[in-house]
PDB file of C-alpha atoms in Angstrom:
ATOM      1  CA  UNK G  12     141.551  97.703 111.184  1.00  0.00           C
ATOM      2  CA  UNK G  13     139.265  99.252 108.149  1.00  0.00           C
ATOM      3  CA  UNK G  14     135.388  99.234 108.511  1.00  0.00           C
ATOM      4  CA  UNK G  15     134.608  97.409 105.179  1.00  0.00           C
ATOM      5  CA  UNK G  16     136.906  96.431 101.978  1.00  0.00           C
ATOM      6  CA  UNK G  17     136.022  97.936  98.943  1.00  0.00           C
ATOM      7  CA  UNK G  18     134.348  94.665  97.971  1.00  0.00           C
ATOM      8  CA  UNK G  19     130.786  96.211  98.623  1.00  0.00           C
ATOM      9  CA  UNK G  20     132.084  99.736  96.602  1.00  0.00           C
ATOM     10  CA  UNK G  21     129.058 100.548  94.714  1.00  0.00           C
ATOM     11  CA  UNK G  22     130.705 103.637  93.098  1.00  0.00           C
ATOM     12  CA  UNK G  23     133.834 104.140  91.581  1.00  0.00           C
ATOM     13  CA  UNK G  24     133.856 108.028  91.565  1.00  0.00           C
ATOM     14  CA  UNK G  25     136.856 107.861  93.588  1.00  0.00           C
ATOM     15  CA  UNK G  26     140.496 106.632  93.563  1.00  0.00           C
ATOM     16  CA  UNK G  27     141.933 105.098  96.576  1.00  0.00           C
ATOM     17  CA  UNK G  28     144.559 107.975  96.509  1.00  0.00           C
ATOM     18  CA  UNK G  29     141.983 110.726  96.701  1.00  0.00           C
ATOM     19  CA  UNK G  30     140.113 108.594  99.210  1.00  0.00           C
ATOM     20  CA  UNK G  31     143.078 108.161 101.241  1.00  0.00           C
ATOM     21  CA  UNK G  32     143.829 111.773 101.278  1.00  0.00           C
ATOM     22  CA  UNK G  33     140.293 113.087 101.835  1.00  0.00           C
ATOM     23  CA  UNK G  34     140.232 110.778 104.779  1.00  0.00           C
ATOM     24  CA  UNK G  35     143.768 112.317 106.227  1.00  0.00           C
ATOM     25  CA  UNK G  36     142.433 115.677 106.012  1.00  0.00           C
ATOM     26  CA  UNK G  37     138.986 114.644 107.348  1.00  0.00           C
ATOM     27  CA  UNK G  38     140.937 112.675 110.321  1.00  0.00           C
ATOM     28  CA  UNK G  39     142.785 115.967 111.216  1.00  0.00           C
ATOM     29  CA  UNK G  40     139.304 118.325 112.618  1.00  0.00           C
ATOM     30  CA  UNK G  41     138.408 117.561 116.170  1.00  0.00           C
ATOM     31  CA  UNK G  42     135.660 114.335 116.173  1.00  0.00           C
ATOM     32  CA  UNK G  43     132.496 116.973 116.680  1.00  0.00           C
ATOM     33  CA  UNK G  44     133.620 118.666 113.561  1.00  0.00           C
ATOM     34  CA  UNK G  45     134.673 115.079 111.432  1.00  0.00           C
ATOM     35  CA  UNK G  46     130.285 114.701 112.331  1.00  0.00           C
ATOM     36  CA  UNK G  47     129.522 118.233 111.351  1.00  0.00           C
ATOM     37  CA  UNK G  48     131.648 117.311 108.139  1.00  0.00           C
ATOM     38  CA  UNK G  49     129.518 113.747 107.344  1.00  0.00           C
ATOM     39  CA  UNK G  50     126.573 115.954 107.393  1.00  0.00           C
ATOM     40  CA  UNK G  51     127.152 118.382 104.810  1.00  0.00           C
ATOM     41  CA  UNK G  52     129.711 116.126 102.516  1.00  0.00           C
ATOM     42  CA  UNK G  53     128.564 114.116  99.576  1.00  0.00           C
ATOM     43  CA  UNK G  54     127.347 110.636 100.525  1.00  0.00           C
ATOM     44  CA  UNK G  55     129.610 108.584  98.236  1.00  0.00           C
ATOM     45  CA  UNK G  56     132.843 110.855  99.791  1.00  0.00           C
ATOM     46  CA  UNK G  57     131.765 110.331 103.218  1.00  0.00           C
ATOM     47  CA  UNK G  58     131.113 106.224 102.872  1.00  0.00           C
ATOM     48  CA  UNK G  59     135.007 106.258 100.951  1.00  0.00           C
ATOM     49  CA  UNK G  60     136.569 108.475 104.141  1.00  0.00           C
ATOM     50  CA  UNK G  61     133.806 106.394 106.589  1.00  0.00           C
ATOM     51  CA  UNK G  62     135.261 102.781 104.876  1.00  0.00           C
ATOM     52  CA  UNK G  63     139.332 103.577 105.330  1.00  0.00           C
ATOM     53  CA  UNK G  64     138.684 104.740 109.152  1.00  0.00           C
ATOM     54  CA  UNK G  65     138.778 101.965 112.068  1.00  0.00           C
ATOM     55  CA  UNK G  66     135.384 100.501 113.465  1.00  0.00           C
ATOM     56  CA  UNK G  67     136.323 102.463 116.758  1.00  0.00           C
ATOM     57  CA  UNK G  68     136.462 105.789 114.781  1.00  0.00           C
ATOM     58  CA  UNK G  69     133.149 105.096 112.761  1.00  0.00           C
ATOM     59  CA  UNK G  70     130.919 103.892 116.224  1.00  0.00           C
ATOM     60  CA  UNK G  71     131.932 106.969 118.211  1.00  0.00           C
ATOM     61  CA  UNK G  72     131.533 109.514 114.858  1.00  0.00           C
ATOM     62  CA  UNK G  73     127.833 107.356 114.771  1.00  0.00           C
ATOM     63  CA  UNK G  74     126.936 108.446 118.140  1.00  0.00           C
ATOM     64  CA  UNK G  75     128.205 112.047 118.045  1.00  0.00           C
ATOM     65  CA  UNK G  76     126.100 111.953 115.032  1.00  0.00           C
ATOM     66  CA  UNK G  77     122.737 110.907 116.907  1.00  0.00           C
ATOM     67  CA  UNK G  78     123.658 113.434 119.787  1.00  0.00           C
ATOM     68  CA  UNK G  79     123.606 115.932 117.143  1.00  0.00           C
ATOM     69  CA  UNK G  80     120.325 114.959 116.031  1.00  0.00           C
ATOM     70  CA  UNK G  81     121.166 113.243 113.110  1.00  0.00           C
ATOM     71  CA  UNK G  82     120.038 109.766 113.874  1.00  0.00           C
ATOM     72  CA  UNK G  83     118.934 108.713 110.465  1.00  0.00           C
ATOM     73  CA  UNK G  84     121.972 109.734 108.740  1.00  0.00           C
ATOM     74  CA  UNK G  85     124.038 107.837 111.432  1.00  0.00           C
ATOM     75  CA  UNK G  86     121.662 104.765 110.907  1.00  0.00           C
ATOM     76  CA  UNK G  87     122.049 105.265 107.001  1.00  0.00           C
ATOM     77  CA  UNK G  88     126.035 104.931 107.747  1.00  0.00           C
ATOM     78  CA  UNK G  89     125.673 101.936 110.290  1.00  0.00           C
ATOM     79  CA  UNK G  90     123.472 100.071 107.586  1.00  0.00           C
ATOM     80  CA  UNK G  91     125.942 101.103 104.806  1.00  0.00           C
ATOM     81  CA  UNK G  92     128.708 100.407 106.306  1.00  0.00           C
ATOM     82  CA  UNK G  93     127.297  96.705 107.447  1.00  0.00           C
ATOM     83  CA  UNK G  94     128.339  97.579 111.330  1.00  0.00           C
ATOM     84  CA  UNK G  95     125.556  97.854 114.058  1.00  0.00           C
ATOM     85  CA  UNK G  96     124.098 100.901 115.101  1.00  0.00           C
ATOM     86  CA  UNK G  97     125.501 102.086 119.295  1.00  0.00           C
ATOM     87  CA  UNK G  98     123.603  99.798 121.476  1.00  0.00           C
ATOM     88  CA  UNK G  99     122.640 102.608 123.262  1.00  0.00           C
ATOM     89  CA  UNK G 100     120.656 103.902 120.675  1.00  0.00           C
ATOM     90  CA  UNK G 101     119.425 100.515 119.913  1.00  0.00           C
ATOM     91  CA  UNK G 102     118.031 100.533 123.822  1.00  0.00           C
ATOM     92  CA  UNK G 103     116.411 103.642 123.600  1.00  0.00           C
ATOM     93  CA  UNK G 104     114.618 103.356 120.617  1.00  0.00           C
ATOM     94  CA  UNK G 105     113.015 100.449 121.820  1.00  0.00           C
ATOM     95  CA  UNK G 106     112.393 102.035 125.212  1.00  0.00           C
ATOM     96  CA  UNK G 107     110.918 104.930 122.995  1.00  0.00           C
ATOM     97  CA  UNK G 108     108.505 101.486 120.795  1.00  0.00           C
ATOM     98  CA  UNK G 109     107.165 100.052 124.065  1.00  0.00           C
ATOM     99  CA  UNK G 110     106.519 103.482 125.647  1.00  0.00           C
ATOM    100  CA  UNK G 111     104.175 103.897 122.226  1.00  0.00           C
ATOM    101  CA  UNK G 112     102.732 100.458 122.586  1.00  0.00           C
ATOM    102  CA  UNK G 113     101.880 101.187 126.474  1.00  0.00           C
ATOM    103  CA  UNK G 114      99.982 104.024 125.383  1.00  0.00           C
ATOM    104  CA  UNK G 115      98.138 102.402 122.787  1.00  0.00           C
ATOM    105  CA  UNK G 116      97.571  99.287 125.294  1.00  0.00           C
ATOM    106  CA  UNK G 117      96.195 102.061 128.156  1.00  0.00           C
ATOM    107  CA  UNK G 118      94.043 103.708 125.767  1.00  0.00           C
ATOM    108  CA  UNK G 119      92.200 100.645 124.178  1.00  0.00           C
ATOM    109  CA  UNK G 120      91.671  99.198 127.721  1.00  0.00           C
ATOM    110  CA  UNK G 121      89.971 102.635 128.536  1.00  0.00           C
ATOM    111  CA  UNK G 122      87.907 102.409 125.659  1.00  0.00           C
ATOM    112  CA  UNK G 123      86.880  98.863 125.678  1.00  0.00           C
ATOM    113  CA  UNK G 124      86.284  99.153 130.097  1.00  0.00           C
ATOM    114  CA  UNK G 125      84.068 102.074 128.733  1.00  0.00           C
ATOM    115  CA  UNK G 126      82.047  99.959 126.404  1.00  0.00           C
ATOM    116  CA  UNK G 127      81.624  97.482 129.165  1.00  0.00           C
ATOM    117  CA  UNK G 128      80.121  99.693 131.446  1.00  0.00           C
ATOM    118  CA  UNK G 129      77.989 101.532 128.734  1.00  0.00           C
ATOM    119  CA  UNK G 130      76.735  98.089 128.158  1.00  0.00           C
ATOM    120  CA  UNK G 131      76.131  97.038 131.389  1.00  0.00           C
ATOM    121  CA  UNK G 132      74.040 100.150 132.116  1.00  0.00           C
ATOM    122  CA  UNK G 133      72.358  99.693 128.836  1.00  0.00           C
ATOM    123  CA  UNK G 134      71.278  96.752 129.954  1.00  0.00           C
ATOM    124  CA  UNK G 135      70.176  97.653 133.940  1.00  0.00           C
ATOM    125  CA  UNK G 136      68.275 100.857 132.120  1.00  0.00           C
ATOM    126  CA  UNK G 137      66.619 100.580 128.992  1.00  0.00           C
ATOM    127  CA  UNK G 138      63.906  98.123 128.650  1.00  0.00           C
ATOM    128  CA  UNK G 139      64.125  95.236 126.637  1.00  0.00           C
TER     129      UNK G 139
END
């Protein structure tokens, strides 16, 4: 089972045959190595080799990617290549949104509970 037809093929640079073949030699490294390669290979080689491998293949090259530190790219590829991004990832960078938003939400309740009593004691101290 392929990723993605060529129906959404944007660019033509390549034949199938040189597609096919760039993605038998890409399939024979080791899997940390095929997401070493995706980082350093041209964009429009990598979505050809990325498009003729199965949806298996692509998910677990998209989380070696993020565990290499190359979310964006493997976000770039999910988005490209119309699958979802690992749930995992998915979890964590919301995790990583509401852990922002709690910190926001604790400081503006600090400031606004120190307003209230600056107030108040405004108002007990300084004559009117």
């Amino acid at each position: 089972m392929t990723v993605m037809n060529n129906t959404f093929d944007n660019t033509a640079t390549f034949s199938t045959s040189e597609i096919v073949a760039a993605r038998n030699a890409f399939l024979q490294y080791e899997l940390t190595r095929q997401a070493e390669l995706l980082t350093v290979m041209p964009i429009e080689e990598s979505m050809g080799v990325l498009r003729h491998c199965s949806v298996a293949h692509v998910q677990h090259l998209l989380d070696i990617l993020g565990e290499q530190g190359h979310q964006r790219q493997a976000d770039e590829y999910a988005h490209r290549l119309g699958v979802i991004p690992p749930r995992t990832n998915l979890l964590l960078r919301m995790m990583e949104t509401l852990r922002a938003y709690r910190k926001v939400v604790t400081i503006m309740s600090l400031v606004m509970s120190t307003m209230g009593v600056v107030g108040y004691l405004s108002f007990l101290f300084l004559p009117s």
